[in-house]
XYZ file of C-alpha atoms in Angstrom:
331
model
C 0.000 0.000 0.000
C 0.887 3.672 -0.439
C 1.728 5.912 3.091
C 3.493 8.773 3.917
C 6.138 7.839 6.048
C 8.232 10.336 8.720
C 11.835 9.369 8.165
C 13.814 11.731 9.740
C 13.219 15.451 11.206
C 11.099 17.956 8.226
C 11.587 14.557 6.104
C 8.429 12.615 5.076
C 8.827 10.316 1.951
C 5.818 8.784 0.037
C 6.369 5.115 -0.494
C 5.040 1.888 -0.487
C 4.409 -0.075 3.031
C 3.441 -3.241 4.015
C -0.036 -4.003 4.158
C -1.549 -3.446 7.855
C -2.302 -6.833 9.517
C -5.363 -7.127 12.497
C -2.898 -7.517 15.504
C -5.665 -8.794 17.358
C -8.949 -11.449 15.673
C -11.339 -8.324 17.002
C -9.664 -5.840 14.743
C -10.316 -3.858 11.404
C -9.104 -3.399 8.553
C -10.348 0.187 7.157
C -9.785 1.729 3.828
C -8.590 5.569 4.681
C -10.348 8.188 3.128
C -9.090 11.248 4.479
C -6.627 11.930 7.568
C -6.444 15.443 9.080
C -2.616 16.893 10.619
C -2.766 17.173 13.657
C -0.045 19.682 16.281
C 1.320 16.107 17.551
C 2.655 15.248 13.985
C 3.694 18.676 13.353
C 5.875 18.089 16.560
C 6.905 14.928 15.464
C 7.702 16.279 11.794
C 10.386 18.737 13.375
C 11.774 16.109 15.704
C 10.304 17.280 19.041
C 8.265 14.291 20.172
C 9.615 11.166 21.068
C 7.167 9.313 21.083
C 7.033 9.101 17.861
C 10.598 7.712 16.227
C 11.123 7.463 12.632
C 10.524 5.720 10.653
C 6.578 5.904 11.677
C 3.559 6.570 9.620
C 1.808 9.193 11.493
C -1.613 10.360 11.386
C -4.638 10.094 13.851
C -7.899 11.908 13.028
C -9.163 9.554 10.451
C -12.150 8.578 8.421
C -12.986 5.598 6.070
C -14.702 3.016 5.227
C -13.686 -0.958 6.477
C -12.986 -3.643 4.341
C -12.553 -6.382 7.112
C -13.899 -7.016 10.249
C -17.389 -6.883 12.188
C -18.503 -3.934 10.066
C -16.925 -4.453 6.997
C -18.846 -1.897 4.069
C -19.704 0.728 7.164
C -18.568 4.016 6.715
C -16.644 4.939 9.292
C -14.534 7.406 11.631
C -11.317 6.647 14.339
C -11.142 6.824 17.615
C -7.372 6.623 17.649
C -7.243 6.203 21.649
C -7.153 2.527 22.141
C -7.427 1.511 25.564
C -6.913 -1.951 27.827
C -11.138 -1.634 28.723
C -10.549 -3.529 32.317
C -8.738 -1.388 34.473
C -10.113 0.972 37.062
C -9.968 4.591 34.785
C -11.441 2.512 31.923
C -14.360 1.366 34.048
C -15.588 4.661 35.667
C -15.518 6.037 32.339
C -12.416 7.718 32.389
C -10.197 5.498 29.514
C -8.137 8.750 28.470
C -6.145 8.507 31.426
C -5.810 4.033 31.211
C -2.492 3.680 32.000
C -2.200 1.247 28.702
C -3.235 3.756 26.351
C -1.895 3.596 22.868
C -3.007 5.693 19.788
C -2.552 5.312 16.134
C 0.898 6.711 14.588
C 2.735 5.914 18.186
C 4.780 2.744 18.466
C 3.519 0.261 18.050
C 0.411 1.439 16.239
C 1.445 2.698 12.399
C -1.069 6.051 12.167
C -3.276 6.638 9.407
C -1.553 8.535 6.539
C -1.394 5.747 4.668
C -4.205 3.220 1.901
C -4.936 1.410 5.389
C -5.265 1.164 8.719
C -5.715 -1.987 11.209
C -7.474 -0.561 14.670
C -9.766 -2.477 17.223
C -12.961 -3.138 15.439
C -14.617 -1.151 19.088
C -12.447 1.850 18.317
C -14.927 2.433 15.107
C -17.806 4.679 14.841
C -20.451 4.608 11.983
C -20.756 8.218 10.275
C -23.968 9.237 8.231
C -24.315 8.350 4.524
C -24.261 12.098 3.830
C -21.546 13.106 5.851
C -18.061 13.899 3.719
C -15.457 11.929 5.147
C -12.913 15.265 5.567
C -15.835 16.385 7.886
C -15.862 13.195 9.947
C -12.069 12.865 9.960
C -12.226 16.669 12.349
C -14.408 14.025 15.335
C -10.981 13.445 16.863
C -10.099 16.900 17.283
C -13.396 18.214 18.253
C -13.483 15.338 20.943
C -10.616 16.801 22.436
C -12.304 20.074 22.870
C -14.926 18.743 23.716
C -13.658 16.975 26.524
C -11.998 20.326 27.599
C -15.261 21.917 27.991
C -16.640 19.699 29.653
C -13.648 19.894 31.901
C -14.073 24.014 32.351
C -17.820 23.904 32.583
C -17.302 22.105 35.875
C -14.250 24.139 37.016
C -16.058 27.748 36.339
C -18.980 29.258 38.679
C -20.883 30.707 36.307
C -22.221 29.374 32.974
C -20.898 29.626 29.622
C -23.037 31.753 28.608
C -22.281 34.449 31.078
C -18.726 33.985 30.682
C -15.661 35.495 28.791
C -13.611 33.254 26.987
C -10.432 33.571 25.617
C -8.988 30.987 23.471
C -4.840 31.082 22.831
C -4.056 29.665 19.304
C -5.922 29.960 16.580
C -5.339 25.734 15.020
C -8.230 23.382 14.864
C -7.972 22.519 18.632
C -8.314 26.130 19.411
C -11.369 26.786 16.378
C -12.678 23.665 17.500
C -12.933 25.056 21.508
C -14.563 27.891 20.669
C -17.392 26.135 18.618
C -18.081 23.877 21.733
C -18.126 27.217 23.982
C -20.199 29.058 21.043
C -22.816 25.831 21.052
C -23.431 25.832 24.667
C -24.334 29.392 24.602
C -20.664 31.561 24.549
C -21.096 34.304 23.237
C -18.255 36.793 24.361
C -14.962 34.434 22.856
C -11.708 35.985 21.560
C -8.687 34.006 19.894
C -5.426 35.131 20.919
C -3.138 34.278 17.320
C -0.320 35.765 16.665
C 0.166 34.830 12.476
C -2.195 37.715 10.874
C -3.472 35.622 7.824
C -4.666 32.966 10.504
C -6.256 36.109 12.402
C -8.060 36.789 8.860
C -9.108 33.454 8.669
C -10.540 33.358 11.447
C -13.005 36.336 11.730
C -13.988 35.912 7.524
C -14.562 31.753 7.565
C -14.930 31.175 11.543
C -16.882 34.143 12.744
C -14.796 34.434 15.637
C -13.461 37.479 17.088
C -8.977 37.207 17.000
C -6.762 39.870 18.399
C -2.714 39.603 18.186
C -1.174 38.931 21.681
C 1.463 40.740 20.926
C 0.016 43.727 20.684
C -2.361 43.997 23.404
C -5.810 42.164 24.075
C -8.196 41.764 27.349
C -6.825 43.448 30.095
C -5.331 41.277 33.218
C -7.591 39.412 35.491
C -10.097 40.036 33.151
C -11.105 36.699 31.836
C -13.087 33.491 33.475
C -11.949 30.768 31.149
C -9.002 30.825 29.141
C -8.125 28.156 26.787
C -4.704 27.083 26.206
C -4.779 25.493 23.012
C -0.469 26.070 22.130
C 0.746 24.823 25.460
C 4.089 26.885 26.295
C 5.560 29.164 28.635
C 4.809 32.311 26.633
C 1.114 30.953 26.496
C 0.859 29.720 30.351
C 2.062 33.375 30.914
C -0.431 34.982 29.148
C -3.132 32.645 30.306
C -2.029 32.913 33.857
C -2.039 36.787 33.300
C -5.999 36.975 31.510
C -7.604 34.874 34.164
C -9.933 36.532 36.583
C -10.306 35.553 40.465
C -12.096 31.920 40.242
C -11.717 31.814 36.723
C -10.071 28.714 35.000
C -7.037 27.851 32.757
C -7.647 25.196 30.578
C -4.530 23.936 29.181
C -5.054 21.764 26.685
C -1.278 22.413 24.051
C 1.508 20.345 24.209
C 4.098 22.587 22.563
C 6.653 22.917 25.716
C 6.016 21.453 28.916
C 8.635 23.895 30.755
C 7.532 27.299 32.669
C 4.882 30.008 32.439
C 2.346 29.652 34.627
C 2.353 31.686 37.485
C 1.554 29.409 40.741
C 0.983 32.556 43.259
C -1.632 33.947 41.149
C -3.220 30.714 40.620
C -3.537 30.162 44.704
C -3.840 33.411 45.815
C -7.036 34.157 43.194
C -8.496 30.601 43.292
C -7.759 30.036 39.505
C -8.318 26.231 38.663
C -5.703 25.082 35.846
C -6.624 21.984 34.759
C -4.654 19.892 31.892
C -6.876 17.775 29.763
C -5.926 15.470 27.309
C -8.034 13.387 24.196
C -11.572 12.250 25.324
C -13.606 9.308 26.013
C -15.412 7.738 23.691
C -19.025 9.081 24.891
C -17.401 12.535 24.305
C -16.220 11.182 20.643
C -19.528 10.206 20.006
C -21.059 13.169 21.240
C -18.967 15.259 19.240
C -19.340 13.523 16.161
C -23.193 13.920 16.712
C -22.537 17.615 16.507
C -20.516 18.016 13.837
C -22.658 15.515 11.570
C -25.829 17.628 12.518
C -24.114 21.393 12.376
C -25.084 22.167 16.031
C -21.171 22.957 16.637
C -21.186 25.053 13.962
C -20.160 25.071 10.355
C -16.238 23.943 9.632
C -14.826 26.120 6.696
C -11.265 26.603 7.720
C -9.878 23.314 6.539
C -8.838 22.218 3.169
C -7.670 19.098 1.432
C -4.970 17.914 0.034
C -3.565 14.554 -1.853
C -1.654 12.106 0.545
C 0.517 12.216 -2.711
C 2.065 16.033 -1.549
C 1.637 15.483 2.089
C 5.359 16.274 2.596
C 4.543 19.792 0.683
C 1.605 20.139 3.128
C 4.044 19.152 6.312
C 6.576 21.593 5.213
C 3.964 24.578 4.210
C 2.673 24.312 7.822
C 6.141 24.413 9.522
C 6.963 27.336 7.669
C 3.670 29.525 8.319
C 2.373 29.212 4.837
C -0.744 27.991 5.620
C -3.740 29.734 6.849
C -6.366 27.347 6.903
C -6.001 26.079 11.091
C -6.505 22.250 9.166
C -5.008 20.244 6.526
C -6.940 16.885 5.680
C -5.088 14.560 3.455
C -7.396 12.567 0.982
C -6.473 9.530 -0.047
């Protein structure tokens, strides 16, 4: 089959690959369709996450249709989090944090920019007949947002709706934040982006208000929920800085795990920060559900491209070419 496969740091070649084989009799075969990049293979593209060593084909928020296994035909997205089901996170409905979590295009799991994919036939969720599958390859990272919601709507005192939000980074995690906030009644949300044709993007295709951090923005201790969809010290700063007396800090980036956030504040203000990472699969159902009937919002800042020039993609986005906040790959 074709993939793309990560060789080496800002080095993707596409190439042929061994077939994918089910690892396990209760898993699927599935035809990819269309494969969104994601932040985590951006980080892995440059040579900054290590959990990902070349070679590895990469790619997670998938979509498809399965050509063996229980529902072979079924059109279908990924829940790339695949889990060990028994232990006691996995059983009070917590199986993001299962200590024996693996996800596709992590060792040992080859990810999904690639003809096929073998994942554990449970792992699959049906999509509508009408539903493009570019659209239902964005359910993993709307699942992740929408898990962080969730997460601030029980951290913050007052509901959405009465609440300011400000989102920092302007991707598809971010976007995809402030449609959950915007769909359970949000109305006052910034994004804090510092590239200006993202900012562009954002206010013409996403409706959202963006402002550039670097040149001002809400004033401190001025904010009840603040997003942190980049995840580094300059972003814990400012998000540490925005956040209001018993407001929360939702910190959702993985960019740099060092510094930032400023602990006195935090304690002496009551601010929850809360990290938050993927989703469980209610939430990736749920969020599917959305997407597939609009109520989170129409998703126009994407494009596609050909698996074929996914290295031109990879490299565009390193180098700030790129407004759209996500690439799909199409197979």
């Amino acid at each position: 089959m074709k993939a793309l496969v990560y060789t080496g740091a800002n080095t993707l070649v596409y190439r042929d690959e061994p077939a994918p084989i089910q690892r396990e009799a209760s898993d699927s075969i599935v035809k990819v369709e269309a494969c969104g990049i994601c932040g985590s293979d951006m980080h892995a593209y440059v040579g900054h996450d290590e959990r990902r060593p070349p070679p590895q084909i990469l790619g997670h928020e998938a979509a498809g249709v399965v050509v063996e296994g229980p529902l072979a035909g079924k059109r279908v997205t990924l829940n790339p989090l695949i889990t060990c089901m028994v232990c006691d996170h996995c059983l009070s409905g917590r199986s993001n944090l299962c200590a024996k979590r693996e996800i596709l295009s992590m060792m040992p799991r080859p990810g999904a920019f690639a003809e096929h994919v073998a994942i554990p036939s449970r792992n699959l969720v049906e999509i509508p007949d009408d539903m493009s599958f570019a659209l239902a390859a964005m359910t993993e990272p709307m699942a992740v947002s929408y898990h962080a919601v969730n997460l601030a709507e029980r951290a913050l005192a007052l509901p959405l709706s009465h609440a300011r939000t400000v989102v920092i980074g302007g991707g598809a995690i971010g976007l995809c934040a402030a449609h959950v906030v915007a769909s359970r009644g949000g109305q006052a949300i910034e994004i804090a982006e510092t590239s200006a044709a993202r900012r562009a993007m954002i206010e013409r295709d996403a409706g959202f208000a963006a402002y550039d951090p670097q040149r001002g923005g809400p004033g401190e201790s001025s904010v009840d929920l603040v997003i942190d969809a980049y995840g580094g010290p300059g972003s814990r700063a400012a998000a540490s800085a925005l956040a209001r007396p018993g407001g929360a800090i939702i910190h959702i980036g993985l960019a740099n795990g060092d510094g930032g956030l400023d602990i006195r504040k935090c304690t002496l203000q009551e601010i929850a920060f809360i990290g938050t990472y993927t989703y469980t699969m209610t939430e990736f159902r749920q969020a599917l559900a959305g997407l597939a009937d609009g109520s989170l919002g129409p998703i126009t800042w994407s494009e596609e491209r050909p698996l074929s020039e996914g290295g031109d993609a990879f490299a565009a986005l390193a180098a700030g070419e790129v407004d759209r906040a996500k690439v799909v790959l199409r197979m």
